Short mmCIF file of C-alpha atoms and ligand atoms in Angstrom, two decimals:
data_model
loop_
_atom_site.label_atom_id
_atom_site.label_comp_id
_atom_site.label_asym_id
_atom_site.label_seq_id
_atom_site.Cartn_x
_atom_site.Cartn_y
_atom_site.Cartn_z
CA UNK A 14 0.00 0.00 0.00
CA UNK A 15 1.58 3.62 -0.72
CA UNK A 16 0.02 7.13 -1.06
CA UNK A 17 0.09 10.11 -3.16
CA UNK A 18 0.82 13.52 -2.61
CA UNK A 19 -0.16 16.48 -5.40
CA UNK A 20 0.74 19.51 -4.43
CA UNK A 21 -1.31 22.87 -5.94
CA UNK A 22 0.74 25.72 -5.21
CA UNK A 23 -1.57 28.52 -5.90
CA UNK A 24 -3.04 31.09 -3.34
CA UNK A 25 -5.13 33.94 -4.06
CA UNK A 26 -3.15 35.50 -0.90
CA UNK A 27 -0.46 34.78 1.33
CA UNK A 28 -1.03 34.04 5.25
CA UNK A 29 1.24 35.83 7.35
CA UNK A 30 2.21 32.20 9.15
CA UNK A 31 2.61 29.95 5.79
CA UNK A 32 6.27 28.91 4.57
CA UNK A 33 4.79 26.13 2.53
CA UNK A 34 5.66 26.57 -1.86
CA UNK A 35 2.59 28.77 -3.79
CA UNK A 36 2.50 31.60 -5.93
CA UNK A 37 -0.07 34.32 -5.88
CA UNK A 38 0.21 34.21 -10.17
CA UNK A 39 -2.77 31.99 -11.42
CA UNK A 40 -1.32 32.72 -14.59
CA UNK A 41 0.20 29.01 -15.63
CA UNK A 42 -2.69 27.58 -13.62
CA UNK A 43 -3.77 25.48 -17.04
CA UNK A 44 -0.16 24.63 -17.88
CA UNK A 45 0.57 23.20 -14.50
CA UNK A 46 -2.50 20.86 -14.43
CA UNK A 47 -0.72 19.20 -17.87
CA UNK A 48 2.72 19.32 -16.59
CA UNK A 49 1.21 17.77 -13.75
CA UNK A 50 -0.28 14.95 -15.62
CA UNK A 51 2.97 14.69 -17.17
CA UNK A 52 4.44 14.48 -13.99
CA UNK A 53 2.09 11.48 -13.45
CA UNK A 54 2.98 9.63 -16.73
CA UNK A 55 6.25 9.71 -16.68
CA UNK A 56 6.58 8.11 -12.74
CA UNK A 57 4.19 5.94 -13.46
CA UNK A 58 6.04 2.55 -13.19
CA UNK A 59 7.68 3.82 -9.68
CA UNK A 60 5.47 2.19 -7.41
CA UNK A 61 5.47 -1.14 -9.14
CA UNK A 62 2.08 -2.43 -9.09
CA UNK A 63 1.72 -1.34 -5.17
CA UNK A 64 -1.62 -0.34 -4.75
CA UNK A 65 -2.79 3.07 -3.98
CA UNK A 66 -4.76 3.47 -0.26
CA UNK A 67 -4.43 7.41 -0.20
CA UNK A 68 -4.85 10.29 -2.65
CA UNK A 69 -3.89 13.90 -0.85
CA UNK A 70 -4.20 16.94 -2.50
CA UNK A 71 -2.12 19.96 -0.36
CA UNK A 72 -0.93 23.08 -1.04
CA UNK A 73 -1.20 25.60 -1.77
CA UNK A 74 -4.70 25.74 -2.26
CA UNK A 75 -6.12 23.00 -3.87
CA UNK A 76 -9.83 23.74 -3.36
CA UNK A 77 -9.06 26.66 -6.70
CA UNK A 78 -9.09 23.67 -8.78
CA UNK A 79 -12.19 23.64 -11.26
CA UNK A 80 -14.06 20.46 -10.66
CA UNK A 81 -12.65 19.57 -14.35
CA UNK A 82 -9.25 19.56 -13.17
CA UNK A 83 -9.99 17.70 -10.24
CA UNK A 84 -11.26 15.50 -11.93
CA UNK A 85 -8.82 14.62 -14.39
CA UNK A 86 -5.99 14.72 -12.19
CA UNK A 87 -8.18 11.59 -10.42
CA UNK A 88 -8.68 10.27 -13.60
CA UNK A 89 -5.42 10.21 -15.03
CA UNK A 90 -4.21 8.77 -11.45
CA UNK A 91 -6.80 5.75 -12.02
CA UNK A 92 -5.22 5.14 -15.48
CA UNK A 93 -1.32 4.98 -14.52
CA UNK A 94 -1.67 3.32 -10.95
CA UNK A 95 -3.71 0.88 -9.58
CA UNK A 96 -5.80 2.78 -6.96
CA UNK A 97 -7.35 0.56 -4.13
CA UNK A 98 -11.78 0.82 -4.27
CA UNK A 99 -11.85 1.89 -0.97
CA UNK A 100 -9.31 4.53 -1.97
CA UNK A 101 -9.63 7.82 0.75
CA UNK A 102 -9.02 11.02 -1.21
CA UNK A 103 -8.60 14.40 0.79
CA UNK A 104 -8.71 17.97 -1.04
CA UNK A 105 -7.48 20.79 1.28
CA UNK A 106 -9.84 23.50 0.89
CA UNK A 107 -10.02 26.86 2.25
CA UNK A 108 -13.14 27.76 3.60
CA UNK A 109 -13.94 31.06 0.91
CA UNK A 110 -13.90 28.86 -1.43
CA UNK A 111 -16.74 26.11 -0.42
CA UNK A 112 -19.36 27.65 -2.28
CA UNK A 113 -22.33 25.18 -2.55
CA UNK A 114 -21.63 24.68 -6.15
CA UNK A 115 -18.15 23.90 -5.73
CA UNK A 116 -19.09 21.52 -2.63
CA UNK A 117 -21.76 20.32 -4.98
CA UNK A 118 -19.12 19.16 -7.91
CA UNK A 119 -16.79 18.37 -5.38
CA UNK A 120 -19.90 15.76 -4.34
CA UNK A 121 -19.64 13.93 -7.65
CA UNK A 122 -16.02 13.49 -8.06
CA UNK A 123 -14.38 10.61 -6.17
CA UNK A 124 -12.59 12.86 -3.62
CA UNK A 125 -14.25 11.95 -0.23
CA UNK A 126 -12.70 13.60 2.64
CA UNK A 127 -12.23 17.71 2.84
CA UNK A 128 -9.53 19.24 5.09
CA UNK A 129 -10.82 22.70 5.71
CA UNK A 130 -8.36 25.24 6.54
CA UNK A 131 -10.21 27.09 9.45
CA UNK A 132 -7.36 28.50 11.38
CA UNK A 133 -9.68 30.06 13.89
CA UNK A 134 -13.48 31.32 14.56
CA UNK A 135 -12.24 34.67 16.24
CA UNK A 136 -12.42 37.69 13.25
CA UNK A 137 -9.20 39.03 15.34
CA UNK A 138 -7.07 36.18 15.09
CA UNK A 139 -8.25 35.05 11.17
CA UNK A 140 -7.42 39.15 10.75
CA UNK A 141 -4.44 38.86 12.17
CA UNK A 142 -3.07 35.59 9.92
CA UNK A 143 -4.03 37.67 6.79
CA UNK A 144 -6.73 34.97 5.92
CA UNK A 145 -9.26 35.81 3.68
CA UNK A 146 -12.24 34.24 5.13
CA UNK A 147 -14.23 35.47 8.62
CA UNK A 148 -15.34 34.13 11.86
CA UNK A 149 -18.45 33.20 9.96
CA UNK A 150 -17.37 31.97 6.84
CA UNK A 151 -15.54 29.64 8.86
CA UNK A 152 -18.53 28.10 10.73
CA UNK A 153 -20.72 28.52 7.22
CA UNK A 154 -18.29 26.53 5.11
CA UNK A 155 -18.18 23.57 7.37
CA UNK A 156 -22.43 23.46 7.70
CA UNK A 157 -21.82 23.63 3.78
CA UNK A 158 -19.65 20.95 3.05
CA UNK A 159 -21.93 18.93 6.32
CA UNK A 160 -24.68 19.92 4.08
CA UNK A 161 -23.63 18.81 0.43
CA UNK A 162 -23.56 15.17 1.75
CA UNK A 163 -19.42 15.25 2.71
CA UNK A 164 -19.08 12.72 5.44
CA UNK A 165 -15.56 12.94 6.71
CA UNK A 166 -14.61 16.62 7.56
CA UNK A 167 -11.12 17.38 8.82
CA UNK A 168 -10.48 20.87 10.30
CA UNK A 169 -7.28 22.77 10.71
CA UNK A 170 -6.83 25.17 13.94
CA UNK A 171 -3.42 27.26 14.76
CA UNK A 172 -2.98 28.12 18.38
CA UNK A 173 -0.21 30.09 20.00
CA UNK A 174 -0.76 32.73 18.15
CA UNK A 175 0.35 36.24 19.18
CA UNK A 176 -2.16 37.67 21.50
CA UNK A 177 -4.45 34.95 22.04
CA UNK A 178 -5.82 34.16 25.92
CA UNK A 179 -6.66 30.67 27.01
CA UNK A 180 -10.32 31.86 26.90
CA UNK A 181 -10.01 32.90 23.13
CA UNK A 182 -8.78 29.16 22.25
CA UNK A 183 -11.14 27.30 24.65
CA UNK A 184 -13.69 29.36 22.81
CA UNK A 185 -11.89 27.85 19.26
CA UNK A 186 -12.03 24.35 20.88
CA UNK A 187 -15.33 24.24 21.98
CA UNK A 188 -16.58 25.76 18.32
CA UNK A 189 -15.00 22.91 17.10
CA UNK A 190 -15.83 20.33 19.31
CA UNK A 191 -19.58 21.48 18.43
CA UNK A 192 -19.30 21.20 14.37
CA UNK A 193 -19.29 17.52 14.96
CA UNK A 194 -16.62 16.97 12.69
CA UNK A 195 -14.56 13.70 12.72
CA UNK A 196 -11.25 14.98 12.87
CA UNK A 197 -9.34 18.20 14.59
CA UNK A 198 -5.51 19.43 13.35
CA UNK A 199 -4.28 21.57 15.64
CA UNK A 200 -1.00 23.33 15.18
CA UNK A 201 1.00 25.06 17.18
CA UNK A 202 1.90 28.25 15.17
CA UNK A 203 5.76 27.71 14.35
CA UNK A 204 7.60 31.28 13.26
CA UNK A 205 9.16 30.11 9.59
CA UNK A 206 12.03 32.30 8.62
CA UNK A 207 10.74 34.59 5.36
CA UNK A 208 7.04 34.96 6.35
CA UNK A 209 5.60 37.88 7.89
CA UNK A 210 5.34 36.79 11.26
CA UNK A 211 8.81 36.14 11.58
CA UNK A 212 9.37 39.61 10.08
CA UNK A 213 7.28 40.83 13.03
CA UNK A 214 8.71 38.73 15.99
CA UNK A 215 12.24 40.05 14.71
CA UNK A 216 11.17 44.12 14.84
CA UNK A 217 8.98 43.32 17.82
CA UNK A 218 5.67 44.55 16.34
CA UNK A 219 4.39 40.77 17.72
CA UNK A 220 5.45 39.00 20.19
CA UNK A 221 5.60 35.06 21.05
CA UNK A 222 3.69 33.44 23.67
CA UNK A 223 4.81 32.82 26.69
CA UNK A 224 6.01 28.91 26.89
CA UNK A 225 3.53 28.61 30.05
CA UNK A 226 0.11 30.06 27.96
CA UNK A 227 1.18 27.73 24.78
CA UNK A 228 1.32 24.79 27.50
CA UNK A 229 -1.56 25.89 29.11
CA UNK A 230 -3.66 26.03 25.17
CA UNK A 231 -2.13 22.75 24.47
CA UNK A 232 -3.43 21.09 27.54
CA UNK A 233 -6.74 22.17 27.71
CA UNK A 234 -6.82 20.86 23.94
CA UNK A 235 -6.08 17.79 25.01
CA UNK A 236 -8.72 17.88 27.82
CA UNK A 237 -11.29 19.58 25.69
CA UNK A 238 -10.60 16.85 22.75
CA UNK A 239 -11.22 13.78 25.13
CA UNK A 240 -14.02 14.64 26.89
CA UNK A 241 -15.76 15.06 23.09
CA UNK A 242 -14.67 11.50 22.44
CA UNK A 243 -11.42 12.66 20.32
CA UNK A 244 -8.74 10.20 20.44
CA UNK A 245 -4.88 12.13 20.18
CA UNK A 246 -3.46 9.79 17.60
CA UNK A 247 -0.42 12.29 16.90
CA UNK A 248 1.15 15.54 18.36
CA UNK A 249 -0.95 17.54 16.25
CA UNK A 250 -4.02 14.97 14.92
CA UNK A 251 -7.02 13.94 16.60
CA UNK A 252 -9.88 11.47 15.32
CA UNK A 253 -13.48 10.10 16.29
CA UNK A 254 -14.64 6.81 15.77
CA UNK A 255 -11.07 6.47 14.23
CA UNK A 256 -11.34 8.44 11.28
CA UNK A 257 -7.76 8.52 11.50
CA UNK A 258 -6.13 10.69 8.02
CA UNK A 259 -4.88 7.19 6.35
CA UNK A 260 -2.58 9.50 3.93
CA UNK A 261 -0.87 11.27 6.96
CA UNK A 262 -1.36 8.20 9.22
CA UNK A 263 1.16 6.20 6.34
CA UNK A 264 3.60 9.15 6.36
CA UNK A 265 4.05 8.33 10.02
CA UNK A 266 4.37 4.59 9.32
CA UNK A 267 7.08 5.14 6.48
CA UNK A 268 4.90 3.30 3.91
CA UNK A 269 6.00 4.64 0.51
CA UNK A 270 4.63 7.48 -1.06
CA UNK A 271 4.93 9.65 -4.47
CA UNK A 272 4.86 13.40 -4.13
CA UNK A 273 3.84 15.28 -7.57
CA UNK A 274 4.24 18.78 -8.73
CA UNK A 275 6.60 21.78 -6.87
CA UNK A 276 7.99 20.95 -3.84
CA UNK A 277 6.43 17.94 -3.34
CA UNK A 278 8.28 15.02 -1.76
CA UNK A 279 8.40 11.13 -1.97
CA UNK A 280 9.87 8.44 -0.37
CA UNK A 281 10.20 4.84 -1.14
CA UNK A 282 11.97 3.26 2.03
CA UNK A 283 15.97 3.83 0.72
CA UNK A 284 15.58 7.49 -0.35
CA UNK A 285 14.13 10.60 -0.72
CA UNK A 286 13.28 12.61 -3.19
CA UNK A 287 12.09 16.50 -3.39
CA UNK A 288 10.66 18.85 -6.73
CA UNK A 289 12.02 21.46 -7.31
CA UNK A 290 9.96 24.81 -5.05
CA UNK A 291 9.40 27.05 -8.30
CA UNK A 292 6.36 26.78 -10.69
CA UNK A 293 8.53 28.15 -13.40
CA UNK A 294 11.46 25.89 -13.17
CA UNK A 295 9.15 23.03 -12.32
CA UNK A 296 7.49 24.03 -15.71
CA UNK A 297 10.44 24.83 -17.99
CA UNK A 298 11.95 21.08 -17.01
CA UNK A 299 8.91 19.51 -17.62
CA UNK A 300 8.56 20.72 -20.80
CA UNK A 301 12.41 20.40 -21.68
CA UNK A 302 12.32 16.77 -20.10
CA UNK A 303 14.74 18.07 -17.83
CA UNK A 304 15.60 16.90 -14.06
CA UNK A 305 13.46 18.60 -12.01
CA UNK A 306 14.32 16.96 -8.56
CA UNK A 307 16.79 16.32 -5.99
CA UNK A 308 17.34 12.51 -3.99
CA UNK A 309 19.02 11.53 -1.72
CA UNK A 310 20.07 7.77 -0.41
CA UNK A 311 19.17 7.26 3.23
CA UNK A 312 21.73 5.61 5.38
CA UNK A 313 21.11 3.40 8.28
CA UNK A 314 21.63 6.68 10.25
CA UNK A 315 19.12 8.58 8.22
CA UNK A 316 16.72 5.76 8.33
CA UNK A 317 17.04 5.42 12.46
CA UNK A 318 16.71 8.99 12.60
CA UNK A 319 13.55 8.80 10.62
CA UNK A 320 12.09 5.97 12.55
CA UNK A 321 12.45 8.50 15.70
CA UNK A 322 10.69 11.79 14.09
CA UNK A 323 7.97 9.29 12.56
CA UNK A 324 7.17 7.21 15.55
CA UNK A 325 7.83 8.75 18.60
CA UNK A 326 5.21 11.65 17.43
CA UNK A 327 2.25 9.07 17.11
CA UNK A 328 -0.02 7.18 19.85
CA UNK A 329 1.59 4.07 18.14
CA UNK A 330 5.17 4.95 19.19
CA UNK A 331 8.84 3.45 19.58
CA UNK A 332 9.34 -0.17 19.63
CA UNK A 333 12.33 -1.89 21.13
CA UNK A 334 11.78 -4.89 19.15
CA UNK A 335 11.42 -2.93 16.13
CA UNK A 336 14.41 -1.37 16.84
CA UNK A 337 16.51 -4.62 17.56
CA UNK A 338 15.44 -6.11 14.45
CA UNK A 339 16.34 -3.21 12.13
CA UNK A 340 18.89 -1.47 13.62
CA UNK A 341 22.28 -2.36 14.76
CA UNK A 342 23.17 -1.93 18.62
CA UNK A 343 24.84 1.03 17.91
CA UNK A 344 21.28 2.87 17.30
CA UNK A 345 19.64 0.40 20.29
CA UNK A 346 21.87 1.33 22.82
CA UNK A 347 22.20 5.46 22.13
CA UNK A 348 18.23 5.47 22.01
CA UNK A 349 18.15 3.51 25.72
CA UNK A 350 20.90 5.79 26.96
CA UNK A 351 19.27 9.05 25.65
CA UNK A 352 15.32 7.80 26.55
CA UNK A 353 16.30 6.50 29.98
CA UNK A 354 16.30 10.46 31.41
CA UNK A 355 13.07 10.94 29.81
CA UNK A 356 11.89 7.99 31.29
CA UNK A 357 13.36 9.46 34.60
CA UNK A 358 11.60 13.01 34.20
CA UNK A 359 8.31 11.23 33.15
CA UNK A 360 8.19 13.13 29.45
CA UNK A 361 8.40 9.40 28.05
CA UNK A 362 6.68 6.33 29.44
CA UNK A 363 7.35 2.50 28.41
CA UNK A 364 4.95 0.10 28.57
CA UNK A 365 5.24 -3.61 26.98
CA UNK A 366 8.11 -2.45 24.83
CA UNK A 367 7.11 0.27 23.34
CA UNK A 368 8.30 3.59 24.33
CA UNK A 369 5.49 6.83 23.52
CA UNK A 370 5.47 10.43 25.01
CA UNK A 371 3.72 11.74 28.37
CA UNK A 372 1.28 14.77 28.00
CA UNK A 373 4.54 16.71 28.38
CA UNK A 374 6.82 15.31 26.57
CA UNK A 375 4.24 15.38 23.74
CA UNK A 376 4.65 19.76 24.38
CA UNK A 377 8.73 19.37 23.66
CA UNK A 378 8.69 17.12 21.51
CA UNK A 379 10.80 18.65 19.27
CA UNK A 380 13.73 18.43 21.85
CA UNK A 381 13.18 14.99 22.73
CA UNK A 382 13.31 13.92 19.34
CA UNK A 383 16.75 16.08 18.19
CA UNK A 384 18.30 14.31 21.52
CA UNK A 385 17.36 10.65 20.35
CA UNK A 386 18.98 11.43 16.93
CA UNK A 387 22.08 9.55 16.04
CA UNK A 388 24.65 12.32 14.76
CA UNK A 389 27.81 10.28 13.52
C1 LIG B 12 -0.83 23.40 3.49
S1 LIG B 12 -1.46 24.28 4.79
C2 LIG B 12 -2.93 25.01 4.17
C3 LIG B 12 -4.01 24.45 3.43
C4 LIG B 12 -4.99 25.47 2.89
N1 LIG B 12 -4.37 26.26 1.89
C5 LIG B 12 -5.48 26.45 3.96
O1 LIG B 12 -4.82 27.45 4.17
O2 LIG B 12 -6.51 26.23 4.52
C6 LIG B 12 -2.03 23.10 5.95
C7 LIG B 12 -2.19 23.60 7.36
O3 LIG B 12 -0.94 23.80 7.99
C8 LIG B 12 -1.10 24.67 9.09
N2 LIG B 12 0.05 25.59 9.10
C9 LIG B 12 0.68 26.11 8.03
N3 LIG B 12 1.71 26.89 8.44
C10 LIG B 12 1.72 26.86 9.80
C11 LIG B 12 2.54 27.47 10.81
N4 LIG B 12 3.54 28.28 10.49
N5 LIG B 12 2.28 27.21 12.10
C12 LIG B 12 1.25 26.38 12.43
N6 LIG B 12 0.45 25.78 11.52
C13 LIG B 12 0.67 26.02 10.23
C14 LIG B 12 -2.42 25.40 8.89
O4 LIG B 12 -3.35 24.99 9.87
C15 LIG B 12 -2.86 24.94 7.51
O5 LIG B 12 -4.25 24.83 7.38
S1 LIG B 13 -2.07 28.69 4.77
FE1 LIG B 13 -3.01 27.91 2.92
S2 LIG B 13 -3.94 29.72 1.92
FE2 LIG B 13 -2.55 30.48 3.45
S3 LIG B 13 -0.68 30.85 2.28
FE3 LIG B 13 -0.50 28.80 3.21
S4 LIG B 13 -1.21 27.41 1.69
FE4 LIG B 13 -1.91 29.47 1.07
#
């Protein structure tokens, strides 16, 4: 089983927050759907027959996609791979753009899960992010999607933003919590060197949250998320009735995956491989039948450092045994040494074998993680 990733890298604007590849020019819009599909033909034999569990499209902003284009992206998919029936398909969408007739077309193609990029239900905050829809529009688009007959809803939600009080995101939570939506993603806002909020944090016109308040948010997420039946299945992710995201859920589990378009990634157990982040290069190669990507071979090092980002982050966590059987003892006995004062400070816990973080330790970690790395 592997996955696909198709990455649409337009925006109408740019969020103040967002380091993630898109251009504002809708220009080449039509000429990077075919490059796409080129894309697509040309890597068709990489997966060999493996069969396709998860389509994702991310961006960018996929949901300014005519339902055409969506649909013949899918289409050409279904012709060059073999794509499992019960196939989940997720289109990120912002929520100005889930008009009823978009919903409506997005109802007949064979995409069946939305990720709606919410942010926040507070005017200040969405203000804030530069986003372009409102409190309302927020609330309206997921009763719209509800509405056209779309079953599994994913939201987004950024806390830690400059600014906002425990009250303002328990107010977020509980909107959300309400919607009766099957899944909550819930990011911490991370300053990303060349957007606008780091601009801001480094002249001081914002400033960061305390480390206490961020805590504080992240708890009462936690709190707020169980008591309305939400199981924490990663740092960030958090499902009903398991309506785990399969795509991001296989990410985690290092299944294989192909990533098309600019700046897109994939991954097929020994390396990695990354597009190029420019619509105009990524065009101009395609159509010269030019290289277009980096790789890179992953060593044993690379691999055991991967196993440590993926796992630890997840409800599913680190296995000794899995570790033993695919790593030499080199790798075993750094990550015993380097777990055992987590262990000790209670930000990790072990039970039957398997290592996974503590409430806290899920807060830092980021830290945790860089200190398990092997570094030769
Ligand atoms: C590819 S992005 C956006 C998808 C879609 N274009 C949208 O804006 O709704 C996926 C999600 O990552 C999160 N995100 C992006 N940058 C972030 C940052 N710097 N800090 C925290 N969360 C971030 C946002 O919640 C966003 O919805
Ligand atoms: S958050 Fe979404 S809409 Fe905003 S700039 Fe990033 S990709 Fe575009």
């Amino acid at each position: 089983m592997a996955g696909i990733y198709i990455h649409i890298p337009f925006c109408k604007t740019k969020c103040h927050y967002c380091d993630f590849y898109k251009t504002t020019d809708f220009g080449a819009k039509t000429d990077f759907v075919s490059a796409l599909k080129q894309e697509i033909e040309w890597r068709k034999n990489e997966l060999q027959q493996e069969e396709i569990a998860s389509i994702y499209f991310g961006g960018g902003t996929p949901s300014v996609l005519k339902i055409e284009e969506i649909s013949s992206i899918l289409h050409h998919l279904s012709n060059c791979f073999s794509v499992a029936d019960d196939v989940e398909i997720t289109l990120e969408a912002n929520p100005d753009d889930l008009t009823p007739e978009f919903l409506e077309g997005v109802k007949n193609t064979p995409v069946n899960r939305l990720s709606i990029g919410t942010q926040s239900f507070h005017d200040a905050d969405l203000k804030s992010m530069n986003r372009r829809h409102n409190s309302q529009q927020a609330l309206a688009s997921i009763q719209a999607a509800r509405d056209a007959g779309i079953q599994n809803i994913s939201i987004d939600l950024i806390y830690g933003l400059p600014n906002q009080t425990l009250a303002d995101w328990k107010d977020n939570v509980l909107k959300a919590v309400a919607l009766d939506v099957q899944h909550i993603s819930a990011y911490h806002l991370t300053y990303h060197e060349g957007t606008v909020f780091y601009e801001y944090l480094k002249t001081g016109k914002i400033k960061e949250l305390p480390d206490e308040l961020s805590f504080d948010q992240f708890k009462l997420l936690l709190s707020e998320l169980k008591k309305a039946g939400f199981e924490q299945y990663e740092i960030s992710n958090f499902a009903r009735n398991q309506r785990y995201s399969r795509h991001n859920k296989a990410y985690w589990e290092r299944k294989k995956y192909l990533g098309f378009g600019p700046s897109a990634h994939s991954f097929d157990h020994k390396s990695r491989r990354w597009n190029v982040s420019s619509l105009r290069k990524y065009l101009q190669a395609i159509d010269e039948k030019g290289p277009f990507w980096e790789t890179e071979v992953l060593s044993a090092q690379d691999q055991y450092n991967d196993y440590m980002i993926t796992s630890l982050r997840t409800k599913w966590g680190i296995s000794l045994n899995y570790l033993q059987t695919n790593f030499a003892s080199k790798y075993v006995s750094h990550f015993q040494d380097e777990a055992e004062k987590y262990l000790e400070s209670k930000h990790l816990y072990l039970e039957d074998g398997i290592y996974r973080l503590s409430d806290e330790g899920l807060f830092i970690s980021d830290k945790i993680m860089e200190e398990l790395f092997y570094m030769e």
